[in-house]
mmCIF file of C-alpha atoms in Angstrom:
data_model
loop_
_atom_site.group_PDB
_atom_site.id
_atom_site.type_symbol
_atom_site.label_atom_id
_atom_site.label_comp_id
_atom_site.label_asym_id
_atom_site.label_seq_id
_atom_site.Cartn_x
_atom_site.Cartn_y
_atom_site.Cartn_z
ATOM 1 C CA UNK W 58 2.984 7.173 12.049
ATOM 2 C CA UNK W 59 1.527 8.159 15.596
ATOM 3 C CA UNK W 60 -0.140 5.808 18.307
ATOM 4 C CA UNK W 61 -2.979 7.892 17.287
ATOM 5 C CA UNK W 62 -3.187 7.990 13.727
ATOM 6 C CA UNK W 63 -2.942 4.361 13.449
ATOM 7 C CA UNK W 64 -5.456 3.370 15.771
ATOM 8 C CA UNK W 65 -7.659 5.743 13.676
ATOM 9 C CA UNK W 66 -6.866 4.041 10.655
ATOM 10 C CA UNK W 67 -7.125 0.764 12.091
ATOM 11 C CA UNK W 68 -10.980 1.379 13.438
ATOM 12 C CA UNK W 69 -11.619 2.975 9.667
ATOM 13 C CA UNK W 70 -10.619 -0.637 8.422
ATOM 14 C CA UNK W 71 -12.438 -2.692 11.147
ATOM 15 C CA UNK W 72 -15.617 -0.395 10.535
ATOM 16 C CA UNK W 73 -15.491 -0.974 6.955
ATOM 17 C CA UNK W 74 -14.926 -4.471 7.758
ATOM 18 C CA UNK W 75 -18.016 -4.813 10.116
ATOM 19 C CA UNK W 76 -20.078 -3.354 6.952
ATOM 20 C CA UNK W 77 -18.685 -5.637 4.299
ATOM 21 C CA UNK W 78 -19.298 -8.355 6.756
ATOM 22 C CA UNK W 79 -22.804 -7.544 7.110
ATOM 23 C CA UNK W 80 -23.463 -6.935 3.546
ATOM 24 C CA UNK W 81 -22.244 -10.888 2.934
ATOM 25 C CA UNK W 82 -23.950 -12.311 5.903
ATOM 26 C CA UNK W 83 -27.735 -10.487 5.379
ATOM 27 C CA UNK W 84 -27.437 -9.809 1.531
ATOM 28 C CA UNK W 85 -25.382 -12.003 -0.241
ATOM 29 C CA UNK W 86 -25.543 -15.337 1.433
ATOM 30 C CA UNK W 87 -29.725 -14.815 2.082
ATOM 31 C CA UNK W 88 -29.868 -14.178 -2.038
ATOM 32 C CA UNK W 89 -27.440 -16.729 -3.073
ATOM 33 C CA UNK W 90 -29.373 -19.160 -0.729
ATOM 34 C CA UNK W 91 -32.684 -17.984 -2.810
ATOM 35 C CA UNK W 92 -31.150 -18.838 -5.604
ATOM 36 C CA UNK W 93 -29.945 -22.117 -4.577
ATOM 37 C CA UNK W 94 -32.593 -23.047 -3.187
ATOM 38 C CA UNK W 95 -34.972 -22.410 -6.604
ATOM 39 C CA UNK W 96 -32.158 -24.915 -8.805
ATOM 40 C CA UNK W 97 -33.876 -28.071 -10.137
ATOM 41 C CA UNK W 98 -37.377 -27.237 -9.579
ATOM 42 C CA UNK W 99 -36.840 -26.173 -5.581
ATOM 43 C CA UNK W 100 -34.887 -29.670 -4.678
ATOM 44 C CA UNK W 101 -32.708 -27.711 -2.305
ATOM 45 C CA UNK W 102 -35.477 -25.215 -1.423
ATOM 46 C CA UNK W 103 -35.953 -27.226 2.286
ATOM 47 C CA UNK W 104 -32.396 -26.615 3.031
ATOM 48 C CA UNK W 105 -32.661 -23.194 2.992
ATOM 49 C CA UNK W 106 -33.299 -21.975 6.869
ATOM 50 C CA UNK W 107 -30.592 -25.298 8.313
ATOM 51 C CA UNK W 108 -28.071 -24.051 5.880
ATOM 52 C CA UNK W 109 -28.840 -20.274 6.634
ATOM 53 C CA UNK W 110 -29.290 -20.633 10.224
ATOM 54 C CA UNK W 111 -25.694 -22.293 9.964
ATOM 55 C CA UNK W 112 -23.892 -19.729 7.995
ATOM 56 C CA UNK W 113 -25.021 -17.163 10.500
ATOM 57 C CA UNK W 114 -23.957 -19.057 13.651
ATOM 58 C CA UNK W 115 -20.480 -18.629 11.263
ATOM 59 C CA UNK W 116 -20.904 -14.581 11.602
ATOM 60 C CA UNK W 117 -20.987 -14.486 15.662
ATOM 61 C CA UNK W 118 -17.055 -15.407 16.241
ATOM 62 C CA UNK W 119 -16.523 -13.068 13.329
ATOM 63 C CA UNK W 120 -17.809 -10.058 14.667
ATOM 64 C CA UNK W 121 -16.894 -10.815 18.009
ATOM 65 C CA UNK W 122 -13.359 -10.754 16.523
ATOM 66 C CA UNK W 123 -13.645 -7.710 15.258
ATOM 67 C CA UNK W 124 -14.780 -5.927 18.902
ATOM 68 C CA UNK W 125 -12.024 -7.321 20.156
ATOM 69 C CA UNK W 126 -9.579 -6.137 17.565
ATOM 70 C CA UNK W 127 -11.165 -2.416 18.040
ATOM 71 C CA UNK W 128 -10.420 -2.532 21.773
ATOM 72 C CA UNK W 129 -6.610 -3.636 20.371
ATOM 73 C CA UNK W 130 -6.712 -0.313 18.343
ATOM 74 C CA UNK W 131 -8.119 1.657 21.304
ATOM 75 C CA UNK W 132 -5.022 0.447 23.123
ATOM 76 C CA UNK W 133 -2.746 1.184 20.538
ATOM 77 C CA UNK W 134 -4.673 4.493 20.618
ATOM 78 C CA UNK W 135 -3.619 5.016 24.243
ATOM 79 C CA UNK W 136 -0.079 4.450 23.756
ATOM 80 C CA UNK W 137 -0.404 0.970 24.939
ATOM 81 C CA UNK W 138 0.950 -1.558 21.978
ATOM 82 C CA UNK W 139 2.483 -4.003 23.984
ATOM 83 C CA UNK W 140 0.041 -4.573 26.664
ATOM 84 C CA UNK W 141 -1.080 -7.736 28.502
ATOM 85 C CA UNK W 142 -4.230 -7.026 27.853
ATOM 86 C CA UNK W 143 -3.551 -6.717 24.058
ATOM 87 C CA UNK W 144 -1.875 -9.712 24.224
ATOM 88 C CA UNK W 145 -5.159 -11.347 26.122
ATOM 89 C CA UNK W 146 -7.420 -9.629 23.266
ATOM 90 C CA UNK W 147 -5.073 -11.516 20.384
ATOM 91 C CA UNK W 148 -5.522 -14.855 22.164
ATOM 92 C CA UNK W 149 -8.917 -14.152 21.746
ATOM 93 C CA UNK W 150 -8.955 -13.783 18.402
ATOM 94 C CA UNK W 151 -7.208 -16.838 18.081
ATOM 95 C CA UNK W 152 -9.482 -18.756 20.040
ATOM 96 C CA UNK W 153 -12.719 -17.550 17.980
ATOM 97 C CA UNK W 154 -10.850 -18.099 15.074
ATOM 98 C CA UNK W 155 -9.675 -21.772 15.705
ATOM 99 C CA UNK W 156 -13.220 -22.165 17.280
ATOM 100 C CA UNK W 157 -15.065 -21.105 14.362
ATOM 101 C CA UNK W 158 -12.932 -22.661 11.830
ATOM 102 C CA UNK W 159 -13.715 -26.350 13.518
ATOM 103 C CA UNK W 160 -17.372 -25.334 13.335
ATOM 104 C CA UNK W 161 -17.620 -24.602 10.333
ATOM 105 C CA UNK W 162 -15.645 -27.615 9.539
ATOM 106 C CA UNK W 163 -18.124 -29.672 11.517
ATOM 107 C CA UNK W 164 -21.113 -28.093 10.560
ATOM 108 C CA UNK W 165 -20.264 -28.615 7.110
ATOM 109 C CA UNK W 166 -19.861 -32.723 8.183
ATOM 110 C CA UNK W 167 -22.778 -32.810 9.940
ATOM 111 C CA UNK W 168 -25.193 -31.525 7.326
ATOM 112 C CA UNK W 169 -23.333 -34.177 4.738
ATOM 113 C CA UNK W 170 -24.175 -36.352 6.925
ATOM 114 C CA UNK W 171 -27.891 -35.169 6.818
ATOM 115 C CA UNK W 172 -27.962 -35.487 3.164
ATOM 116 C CA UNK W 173 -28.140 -31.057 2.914
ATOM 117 C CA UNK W 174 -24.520 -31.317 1.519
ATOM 118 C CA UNK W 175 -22.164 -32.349 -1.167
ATOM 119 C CA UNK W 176 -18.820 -33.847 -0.782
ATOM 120 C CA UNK W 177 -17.365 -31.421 -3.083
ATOM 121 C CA UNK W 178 -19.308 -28.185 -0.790
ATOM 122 C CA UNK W 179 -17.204 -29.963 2.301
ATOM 123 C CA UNK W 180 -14.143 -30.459 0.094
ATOM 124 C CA UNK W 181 -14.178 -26.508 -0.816
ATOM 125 C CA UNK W 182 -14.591 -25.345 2.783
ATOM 126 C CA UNK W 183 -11.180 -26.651 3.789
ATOM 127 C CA UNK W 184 -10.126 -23.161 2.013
ATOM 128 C CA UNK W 185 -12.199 -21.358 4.539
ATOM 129 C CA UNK W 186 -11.533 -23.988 7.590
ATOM 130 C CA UNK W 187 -7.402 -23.273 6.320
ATOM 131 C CA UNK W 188 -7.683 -19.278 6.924
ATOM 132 C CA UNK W 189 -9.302 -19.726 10.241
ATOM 133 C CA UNK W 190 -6.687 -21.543 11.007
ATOM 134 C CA UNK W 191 -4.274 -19.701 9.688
ATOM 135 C CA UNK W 192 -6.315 -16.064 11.359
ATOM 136 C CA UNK W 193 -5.998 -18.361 14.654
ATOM 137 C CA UNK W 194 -2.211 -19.549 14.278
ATOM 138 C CA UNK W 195 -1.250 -16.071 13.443
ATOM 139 C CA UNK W 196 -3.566 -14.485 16.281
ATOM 140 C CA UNK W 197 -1.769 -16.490 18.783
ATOM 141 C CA UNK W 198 2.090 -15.862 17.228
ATOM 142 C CA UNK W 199 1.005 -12.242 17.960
ATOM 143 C CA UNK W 200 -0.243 -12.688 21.041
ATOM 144 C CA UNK W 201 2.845 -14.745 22.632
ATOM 145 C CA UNK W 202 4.994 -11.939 21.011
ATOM 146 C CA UNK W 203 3.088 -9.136 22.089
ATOM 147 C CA UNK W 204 3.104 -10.674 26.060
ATOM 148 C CA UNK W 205 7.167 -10.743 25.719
ATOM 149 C CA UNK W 206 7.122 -7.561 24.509
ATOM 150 C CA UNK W 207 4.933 -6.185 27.362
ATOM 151 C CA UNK W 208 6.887 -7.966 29.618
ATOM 152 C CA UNK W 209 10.342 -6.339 28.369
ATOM 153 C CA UNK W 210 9.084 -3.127 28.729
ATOM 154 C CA UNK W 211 7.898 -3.520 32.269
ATOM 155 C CA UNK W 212 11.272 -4.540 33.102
ATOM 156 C CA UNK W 213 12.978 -1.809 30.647
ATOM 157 C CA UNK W 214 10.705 0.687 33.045
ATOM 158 C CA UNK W 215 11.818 -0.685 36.405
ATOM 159 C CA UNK W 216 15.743 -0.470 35.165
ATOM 160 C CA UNK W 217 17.261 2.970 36.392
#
């Protein structure tokens, strides 16, 4: 497969993932908060906006992820795979990831603490907090094996 033809495909994937992420972040969770929010005669109805509020502060380090991934496919694009500045880009990713993942952690704490959460909600997340971590772990592999790589080939173009 070309430089070309993969970066295409890889922008086709990030664009539908942009969309599917906006579908969950202003459909889903805003409906499945409504709902939520009506069980047992509105008792949860005044958690609503914190816990919306919250899961949309979530969304930012997402989508900034995924800008930075399509500048990683408009290098790839150019011919450029192993790049230092792909390499920057994927450290990044992992630092939004790992970022996000202990916010959401947090969050999740802090609005236990505030009597707008269950143990159980907080003892589910760890599934979510555990692929941000992994998304950041893996991010950052990449990156440190992306920077050798770059750096090979700048010596590889130097040799005679």
């Amino acid at each position: 497969m070309k430089s070309k033809s993969m970066a295409k495909w890889l922008k086709f994937i990030l664009f539908g993932a942009a969309v599917c992420g906006l579908a969950v972040y202003l459909w889903i969770i805003p409906e499945m908060g409504k709902s939520i929010a009506a069980w047992d005669n509105g008792a949860f109805a005044p958690f609503y906006w914190p816990w919306l509020i919250f899961l949309w502060a979530t969304g930012v380090p997402c989508f900034a992820a995924l800008v930075l991934a399509w500048k990683i496919a408009g290098n790839i694009g150019a011919d450029r795979p192993f790049s230092l500045a792909n390499a920057g880009l994927l450290k990044g990713i992992a630092r939004l990831a790992a970022g996000d993942a202990a916010f959401f952690f947090l969050g999740n704490v802090v609005l236990l603490l505030l009597n707008m959460n269950h143990p159980s909600v907080v003892l589910c997340s760890l599934l979510l907090v555990f692929a941000g971590a992994a998304i950041a772990i893996a991010s950052a592999a990449l990156s440190h094996l992306v920077r050798r790589a770059a750096e090979l080939q700048e010596q590889s173009d130097w040799t005679i």
